[in-house]
mmCIF file with all atom_site columns, C-alpha atoms and ligand atoms in Angstrom:
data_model
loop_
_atom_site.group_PDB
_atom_site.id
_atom_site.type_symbol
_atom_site.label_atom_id
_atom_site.label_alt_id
_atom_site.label_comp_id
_atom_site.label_asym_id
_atom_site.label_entity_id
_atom_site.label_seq_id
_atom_site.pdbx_PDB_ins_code
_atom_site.Cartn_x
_atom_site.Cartn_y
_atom_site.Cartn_z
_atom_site.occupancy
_atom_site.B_iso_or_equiv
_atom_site.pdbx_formal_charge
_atom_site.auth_seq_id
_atom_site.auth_comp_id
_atom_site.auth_asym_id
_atom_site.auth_atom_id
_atom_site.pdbx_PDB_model_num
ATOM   1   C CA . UNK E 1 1   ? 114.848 181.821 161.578 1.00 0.00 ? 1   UNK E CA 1
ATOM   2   C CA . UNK E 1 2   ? 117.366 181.726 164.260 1.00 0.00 ? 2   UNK E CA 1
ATOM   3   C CA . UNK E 1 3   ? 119.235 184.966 165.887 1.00 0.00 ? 3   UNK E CA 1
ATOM   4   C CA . UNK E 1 4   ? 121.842 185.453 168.625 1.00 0.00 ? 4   UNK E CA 1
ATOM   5   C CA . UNK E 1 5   ? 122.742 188.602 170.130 1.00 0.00 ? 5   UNK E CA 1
ATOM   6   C CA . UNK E 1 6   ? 124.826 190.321 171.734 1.00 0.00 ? 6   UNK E CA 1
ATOM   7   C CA . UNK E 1 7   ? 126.622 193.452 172.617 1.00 0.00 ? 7   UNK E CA 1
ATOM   8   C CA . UNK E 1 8   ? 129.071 195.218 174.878 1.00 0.00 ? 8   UNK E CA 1
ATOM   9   C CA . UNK E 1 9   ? 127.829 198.106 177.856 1.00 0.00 ? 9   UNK E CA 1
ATOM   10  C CA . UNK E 1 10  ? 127.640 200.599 175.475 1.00 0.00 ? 10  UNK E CA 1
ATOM   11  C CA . UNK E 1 11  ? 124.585 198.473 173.686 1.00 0.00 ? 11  UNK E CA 1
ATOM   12  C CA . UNK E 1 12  ? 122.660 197.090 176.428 1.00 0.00 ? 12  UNK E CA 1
ATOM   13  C CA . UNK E 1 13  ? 119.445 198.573 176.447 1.00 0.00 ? 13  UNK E CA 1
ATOM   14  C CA . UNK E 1 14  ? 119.029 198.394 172.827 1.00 0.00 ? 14  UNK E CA 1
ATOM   15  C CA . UNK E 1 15  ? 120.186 194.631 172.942 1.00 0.00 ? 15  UNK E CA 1
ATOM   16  C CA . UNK E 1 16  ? 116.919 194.047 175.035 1.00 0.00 ? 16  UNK E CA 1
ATOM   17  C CA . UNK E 1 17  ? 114.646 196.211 172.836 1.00 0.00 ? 17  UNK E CA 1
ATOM   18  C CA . UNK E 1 18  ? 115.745 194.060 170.362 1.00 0.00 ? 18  UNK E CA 1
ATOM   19  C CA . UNK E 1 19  ? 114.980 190.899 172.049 1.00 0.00 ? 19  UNK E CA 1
ATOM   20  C CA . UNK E 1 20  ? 111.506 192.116 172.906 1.00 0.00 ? 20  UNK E CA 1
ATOM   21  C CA . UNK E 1 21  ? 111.435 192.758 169.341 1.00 0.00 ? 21  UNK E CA 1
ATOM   22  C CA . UNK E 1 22  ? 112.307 188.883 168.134 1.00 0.00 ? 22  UNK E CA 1
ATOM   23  C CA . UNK E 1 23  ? 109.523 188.088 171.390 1.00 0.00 ? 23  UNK E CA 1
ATOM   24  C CA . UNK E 1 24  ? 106.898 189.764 169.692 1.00 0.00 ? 24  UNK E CA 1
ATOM   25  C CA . UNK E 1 25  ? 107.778 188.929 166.243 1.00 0.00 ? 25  UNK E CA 1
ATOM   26  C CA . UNK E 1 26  ? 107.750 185.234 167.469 1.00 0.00 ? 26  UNK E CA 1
ATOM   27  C CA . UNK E 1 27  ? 111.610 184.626 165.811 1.00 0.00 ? 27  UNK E CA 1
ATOM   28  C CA . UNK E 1 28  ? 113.943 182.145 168.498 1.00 0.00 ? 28  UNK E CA 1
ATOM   29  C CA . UNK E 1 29  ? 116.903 184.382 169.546 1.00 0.00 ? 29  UNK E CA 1
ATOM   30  C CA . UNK E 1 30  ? 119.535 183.481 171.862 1.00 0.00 ? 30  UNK E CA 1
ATOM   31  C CA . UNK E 1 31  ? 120.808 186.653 173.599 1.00 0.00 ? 31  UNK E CA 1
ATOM   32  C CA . UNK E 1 32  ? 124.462 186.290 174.752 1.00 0.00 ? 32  UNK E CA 1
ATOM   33  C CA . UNK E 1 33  ? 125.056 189.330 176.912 1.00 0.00 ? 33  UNK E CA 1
ATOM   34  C CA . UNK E 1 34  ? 126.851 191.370 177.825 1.00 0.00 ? 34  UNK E CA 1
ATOM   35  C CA . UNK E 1 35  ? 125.269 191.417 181.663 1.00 0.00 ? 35  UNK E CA 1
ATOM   36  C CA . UNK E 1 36  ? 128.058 193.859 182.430 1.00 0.00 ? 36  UNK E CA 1
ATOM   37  C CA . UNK E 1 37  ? 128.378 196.584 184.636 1.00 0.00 ? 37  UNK E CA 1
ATOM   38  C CA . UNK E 1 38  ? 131.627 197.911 183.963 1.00 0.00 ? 38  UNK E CA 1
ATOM   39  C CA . UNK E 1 39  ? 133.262 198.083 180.539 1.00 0.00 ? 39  UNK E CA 1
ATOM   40  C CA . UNK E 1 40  ? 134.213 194.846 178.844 1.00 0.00 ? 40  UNK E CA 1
ATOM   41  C CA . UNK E 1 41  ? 135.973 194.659 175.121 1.00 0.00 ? 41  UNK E CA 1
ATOM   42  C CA . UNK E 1 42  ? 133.544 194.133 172.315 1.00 0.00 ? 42  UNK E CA 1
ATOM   43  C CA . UNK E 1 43  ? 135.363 191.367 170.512 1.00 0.00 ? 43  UNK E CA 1
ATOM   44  C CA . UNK E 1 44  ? 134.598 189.113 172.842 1.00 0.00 ? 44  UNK E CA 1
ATOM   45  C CA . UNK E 1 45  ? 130.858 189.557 172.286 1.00 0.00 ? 45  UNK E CA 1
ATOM   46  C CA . UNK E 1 46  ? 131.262 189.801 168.489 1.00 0.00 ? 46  UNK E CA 1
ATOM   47  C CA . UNK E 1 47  ? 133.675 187.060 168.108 1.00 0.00 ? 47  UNK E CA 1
ATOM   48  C CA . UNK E 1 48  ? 131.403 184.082 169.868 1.00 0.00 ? 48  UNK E CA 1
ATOM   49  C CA . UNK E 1 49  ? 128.039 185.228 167.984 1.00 0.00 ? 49  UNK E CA 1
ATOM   50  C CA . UNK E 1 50  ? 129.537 185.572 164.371 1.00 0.00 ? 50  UNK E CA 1
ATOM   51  C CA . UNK E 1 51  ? 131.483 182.398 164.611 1.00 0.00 ? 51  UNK E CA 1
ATOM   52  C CA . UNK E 1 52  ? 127.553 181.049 165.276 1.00 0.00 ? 52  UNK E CA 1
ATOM   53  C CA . UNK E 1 53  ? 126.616 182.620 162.604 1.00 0.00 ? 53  UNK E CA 1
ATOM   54  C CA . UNK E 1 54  ? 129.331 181.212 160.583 1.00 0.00 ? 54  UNK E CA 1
ATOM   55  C CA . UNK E 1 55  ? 128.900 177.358 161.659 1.00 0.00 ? 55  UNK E CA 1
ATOM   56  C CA . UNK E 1 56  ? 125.326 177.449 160.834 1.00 0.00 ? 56  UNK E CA 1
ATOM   57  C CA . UNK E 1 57  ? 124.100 177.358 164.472 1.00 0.00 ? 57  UNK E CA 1
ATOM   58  C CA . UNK E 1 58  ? 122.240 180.774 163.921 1.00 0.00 ? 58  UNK E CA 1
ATOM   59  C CA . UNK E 1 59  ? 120.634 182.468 160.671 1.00 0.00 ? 59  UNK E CA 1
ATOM   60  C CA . UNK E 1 60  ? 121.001 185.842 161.412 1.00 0.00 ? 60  UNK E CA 1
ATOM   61  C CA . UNK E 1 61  ? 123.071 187.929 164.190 1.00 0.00 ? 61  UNK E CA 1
ATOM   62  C CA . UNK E 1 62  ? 122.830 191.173 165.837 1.00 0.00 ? 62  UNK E CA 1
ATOM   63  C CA . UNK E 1 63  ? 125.514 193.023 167.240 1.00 0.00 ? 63  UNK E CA 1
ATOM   64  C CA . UNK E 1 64  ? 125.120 196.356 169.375 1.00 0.00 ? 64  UNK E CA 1
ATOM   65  C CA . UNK E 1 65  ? 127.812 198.242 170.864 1.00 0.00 ? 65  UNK E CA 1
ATOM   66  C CA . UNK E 1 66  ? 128.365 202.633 171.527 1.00 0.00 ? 66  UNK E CA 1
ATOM   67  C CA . UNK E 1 67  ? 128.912 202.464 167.694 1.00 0.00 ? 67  UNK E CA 1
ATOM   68  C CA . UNK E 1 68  ? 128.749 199.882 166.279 1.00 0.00 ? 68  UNK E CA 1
ATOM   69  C CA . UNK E 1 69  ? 131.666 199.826 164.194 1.00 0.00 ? 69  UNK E CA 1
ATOM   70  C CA . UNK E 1 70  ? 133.855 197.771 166.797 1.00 0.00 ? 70  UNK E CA 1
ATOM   71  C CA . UNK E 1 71  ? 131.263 194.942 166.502 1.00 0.00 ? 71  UNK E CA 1
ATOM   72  C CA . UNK E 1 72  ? 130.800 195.340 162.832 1.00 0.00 ? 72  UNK E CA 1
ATOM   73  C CA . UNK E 1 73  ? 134.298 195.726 162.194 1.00 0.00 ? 73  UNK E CA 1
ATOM   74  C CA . UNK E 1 74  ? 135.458 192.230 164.880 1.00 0.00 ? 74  UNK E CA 1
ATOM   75  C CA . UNK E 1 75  ? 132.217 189.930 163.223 1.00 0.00 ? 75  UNK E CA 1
ATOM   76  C CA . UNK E 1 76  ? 133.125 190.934 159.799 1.00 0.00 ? 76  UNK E CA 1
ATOM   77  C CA . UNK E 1 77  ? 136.821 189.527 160.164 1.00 0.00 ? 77  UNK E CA 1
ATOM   78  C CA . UNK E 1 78  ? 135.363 186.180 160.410 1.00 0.00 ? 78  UNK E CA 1
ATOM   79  C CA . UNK E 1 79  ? 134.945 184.077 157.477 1.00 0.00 ? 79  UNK E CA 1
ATOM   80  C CA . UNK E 1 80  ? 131.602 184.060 156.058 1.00 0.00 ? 80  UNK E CA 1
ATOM   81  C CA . UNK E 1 81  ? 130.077 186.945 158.201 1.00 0.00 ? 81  UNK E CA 1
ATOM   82  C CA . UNK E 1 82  ? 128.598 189.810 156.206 1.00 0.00 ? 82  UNK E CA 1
ATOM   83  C CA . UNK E 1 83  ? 127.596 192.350 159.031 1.00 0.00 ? 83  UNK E CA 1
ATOM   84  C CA . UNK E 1 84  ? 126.349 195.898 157.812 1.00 0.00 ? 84  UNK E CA 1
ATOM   85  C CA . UNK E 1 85  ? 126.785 198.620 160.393 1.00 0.00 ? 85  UNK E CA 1
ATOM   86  C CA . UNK E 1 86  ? 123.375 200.572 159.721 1.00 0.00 ? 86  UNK E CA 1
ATOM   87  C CA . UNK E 1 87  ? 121.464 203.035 161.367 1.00 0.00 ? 87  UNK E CA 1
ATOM   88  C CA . UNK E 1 88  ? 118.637 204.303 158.707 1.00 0.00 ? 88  UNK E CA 1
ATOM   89  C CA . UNK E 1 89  ? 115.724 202.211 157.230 1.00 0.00 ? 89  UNK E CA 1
ATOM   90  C CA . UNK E 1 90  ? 116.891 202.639 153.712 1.00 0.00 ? 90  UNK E CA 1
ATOM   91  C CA . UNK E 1 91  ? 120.542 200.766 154.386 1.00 0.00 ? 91  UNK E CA 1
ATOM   92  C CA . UNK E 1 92  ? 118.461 198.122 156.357 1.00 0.00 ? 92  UNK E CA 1
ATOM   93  C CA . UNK E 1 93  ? 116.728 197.155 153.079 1.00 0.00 ? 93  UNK E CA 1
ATOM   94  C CA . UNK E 1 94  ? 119.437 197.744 150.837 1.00 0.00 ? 94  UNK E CA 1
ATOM   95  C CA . UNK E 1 95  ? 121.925 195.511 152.476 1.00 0.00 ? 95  UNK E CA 1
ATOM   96  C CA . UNK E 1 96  ? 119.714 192.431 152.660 1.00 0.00 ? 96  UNK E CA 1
ATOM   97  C CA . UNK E 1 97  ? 118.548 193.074 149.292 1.00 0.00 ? 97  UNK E CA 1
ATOM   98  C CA . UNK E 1 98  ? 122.244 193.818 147.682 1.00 0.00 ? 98  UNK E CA 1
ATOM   99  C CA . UNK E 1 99  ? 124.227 192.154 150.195 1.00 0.00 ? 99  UNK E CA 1
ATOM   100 C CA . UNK E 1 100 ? 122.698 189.128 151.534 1.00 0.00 ? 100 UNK E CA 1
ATOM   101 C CA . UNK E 1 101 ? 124.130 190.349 155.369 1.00 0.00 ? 101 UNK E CA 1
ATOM   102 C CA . UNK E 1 102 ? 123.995 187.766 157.741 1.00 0.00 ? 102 UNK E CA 1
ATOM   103 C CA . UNK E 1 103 ? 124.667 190.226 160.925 1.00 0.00 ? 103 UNK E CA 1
ATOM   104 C CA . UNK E 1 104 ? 123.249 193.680 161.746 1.00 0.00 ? 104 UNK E CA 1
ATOM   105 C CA . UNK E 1 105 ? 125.280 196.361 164.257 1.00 0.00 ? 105 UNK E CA 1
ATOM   106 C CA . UNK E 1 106 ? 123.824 199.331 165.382 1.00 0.00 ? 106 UNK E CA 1
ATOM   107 C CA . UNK E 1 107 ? 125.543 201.878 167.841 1.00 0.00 ? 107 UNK E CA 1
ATOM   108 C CA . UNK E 1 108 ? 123.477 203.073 171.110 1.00 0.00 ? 108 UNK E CA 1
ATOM   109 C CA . UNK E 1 109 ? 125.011 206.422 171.122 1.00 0.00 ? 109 UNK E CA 1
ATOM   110 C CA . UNK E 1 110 ? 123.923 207.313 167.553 1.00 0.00 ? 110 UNK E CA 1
ATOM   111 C CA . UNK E 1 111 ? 120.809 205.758 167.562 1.00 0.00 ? 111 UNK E CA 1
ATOM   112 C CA . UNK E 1 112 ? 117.345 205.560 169.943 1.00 0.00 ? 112 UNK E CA 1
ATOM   113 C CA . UNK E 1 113 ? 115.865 202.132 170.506 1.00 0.00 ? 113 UNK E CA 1
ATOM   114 C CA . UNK E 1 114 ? 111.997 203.444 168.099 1.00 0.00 ? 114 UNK E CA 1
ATOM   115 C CA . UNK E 1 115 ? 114.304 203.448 165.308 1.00 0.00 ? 115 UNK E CA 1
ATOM   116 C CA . UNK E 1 116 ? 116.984 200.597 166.117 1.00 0.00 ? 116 UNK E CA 1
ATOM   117 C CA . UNK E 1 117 ? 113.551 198.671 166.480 1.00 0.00 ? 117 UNK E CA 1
ATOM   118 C CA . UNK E 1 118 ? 112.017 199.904 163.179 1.00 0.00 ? 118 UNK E CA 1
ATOM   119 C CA . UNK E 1 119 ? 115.588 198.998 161.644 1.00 0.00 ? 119 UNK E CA 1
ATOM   120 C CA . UNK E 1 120 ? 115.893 195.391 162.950 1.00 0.00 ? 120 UNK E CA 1
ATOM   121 C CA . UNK E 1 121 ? 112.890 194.319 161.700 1.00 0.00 ? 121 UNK E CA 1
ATOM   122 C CA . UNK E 1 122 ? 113.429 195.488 158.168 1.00 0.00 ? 122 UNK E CA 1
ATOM   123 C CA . UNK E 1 123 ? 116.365 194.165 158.652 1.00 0.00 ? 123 UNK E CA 1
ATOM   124 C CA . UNK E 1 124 ? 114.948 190.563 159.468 1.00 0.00 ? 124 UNK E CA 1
ATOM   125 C CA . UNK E 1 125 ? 112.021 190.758 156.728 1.00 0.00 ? 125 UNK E CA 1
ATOM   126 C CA . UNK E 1 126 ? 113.610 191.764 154.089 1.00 0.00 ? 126 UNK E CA 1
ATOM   127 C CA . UNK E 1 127 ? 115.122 189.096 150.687 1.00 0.00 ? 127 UNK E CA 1
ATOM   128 C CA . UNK E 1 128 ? 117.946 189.225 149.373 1.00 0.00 ? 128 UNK E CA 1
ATOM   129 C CA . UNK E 1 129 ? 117.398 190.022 145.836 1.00 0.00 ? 129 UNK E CA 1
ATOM   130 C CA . UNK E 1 130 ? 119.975 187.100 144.079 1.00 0.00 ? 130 UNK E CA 1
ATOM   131 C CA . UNK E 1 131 ? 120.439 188.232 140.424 1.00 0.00 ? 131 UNK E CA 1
ATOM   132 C CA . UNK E 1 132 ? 123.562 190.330 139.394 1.00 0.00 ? 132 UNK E CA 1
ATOM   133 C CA . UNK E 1 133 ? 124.000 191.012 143.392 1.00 0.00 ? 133 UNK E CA 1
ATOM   134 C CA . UNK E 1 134 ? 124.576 187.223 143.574 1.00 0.00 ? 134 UNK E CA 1
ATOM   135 C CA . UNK E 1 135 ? 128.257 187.505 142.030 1.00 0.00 ? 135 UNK E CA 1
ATOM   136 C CA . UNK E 1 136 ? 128.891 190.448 144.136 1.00 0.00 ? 136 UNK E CA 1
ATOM   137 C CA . UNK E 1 137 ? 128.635 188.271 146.687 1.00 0.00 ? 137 UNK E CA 1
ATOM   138 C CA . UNK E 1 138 ? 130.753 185.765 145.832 1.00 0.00 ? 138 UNK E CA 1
ATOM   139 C CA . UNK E 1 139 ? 133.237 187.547 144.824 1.00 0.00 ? 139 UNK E CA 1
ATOM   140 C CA . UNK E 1 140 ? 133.324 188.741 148.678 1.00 0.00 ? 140 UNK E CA 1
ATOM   141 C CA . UNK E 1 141 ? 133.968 185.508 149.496 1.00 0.00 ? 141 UNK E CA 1
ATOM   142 C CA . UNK E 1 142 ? 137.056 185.029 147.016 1.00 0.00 ? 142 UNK E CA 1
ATOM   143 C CA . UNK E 1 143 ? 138.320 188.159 149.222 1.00 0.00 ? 143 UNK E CA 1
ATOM   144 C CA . UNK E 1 144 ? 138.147 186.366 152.181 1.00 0.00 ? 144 UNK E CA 1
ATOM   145 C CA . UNK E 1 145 ? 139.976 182.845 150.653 1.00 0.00 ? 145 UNK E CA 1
ATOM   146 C CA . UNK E 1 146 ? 142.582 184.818 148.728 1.00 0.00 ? 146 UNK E CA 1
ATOM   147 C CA . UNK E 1 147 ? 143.341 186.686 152.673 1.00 0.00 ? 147 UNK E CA 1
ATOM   148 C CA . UNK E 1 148 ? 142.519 183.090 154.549 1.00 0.00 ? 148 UNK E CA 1
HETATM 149 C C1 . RB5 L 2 .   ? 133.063 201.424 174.281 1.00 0.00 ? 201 RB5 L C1 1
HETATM 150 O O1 . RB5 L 2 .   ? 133.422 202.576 174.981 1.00 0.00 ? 201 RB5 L O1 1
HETATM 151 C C2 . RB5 L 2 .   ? 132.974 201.727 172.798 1.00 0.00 ? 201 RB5 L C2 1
HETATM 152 O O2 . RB5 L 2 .   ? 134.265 201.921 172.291 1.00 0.00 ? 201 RB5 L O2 1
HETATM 153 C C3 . RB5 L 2 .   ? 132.283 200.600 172.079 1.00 0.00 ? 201 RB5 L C3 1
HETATM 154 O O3 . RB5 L 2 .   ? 131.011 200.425 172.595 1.00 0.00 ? 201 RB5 L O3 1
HETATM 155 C C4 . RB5 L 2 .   ? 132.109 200.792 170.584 1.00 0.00 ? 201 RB5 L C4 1
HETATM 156 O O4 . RB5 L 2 .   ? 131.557 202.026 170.272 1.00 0.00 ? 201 RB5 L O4 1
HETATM 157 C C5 . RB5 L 2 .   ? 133.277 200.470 169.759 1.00 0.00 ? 201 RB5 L C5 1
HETATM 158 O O5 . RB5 L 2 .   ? 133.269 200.568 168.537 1.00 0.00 ? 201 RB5 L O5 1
#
């Protein structure tokens, strides 16, 4: 499995307890910043790693901002991206197992890196079920072509 993250100033130190994480959990990540010092606009950061999501490039993305509902809300405008803002263990499993997400945000201001830790890696270990969830799905995705 492949990941990219990324996030904005109000998700940096969580964005590197995550990539520790992926270290010790021996899954290739490509982090894509911010390395910001003053405030920069989270669809920039969102926009780049979903649309590597969406080509393939990466299995999986991660998106942490104060929030995390700017970067869930920016990733899940493009097509193909199914990012699930989350911040308890329960969602974490749900939405791989219901939802087949492709992208995870969490928000550093609700949220301390223990359980942003313990949330990513359900997150990343968890199947999505298939079954009846499987037309759920795709009916997401006749959403997104019917609004294309
Ligand atoms: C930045 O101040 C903040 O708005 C951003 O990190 C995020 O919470 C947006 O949803």
């Amino acid at each position: 499995m492949k990941v990219i993250l990324a996030s904005d100033h109000g998700g940096i130190n969580i964005r590197k307890e995550i990539g520790n994480l992926l270290e010790e959990m021996n899954i290739e990540y490509e982090d894509i910043g911010c390395e910001c010092e003053t405030s920069v606009d989270y669809p920039d950061y969102a926009l780049p790693a979903a649309e590597r999501v969406a080509s393939g490039e990466f299995d999986r993305g991660i998106l942490i901002c104060g929030t995390g509902i700017g970067m869930s809300i920016a990733a899940n405008k493009v097509k193909g991206i199914r990012c699930a803002l989350v911040h308890d263990l329960f969602s974490a499993k749900a939405t791989r197992e219901h939802n087949d997400t492709n992208m995870l945000a969490m928000g550093e201001r609700v949220i301390g890196p223990g359980l942003a830790r313990e949330i990513a890696k359900v997150w990343l270990t968890t199947e999505f079920e298939g079954g009846r969830h499987e037309q759920r799905v795709k009916k997401i995705a006749q959403i997104e072509n019917k609004h294309a």
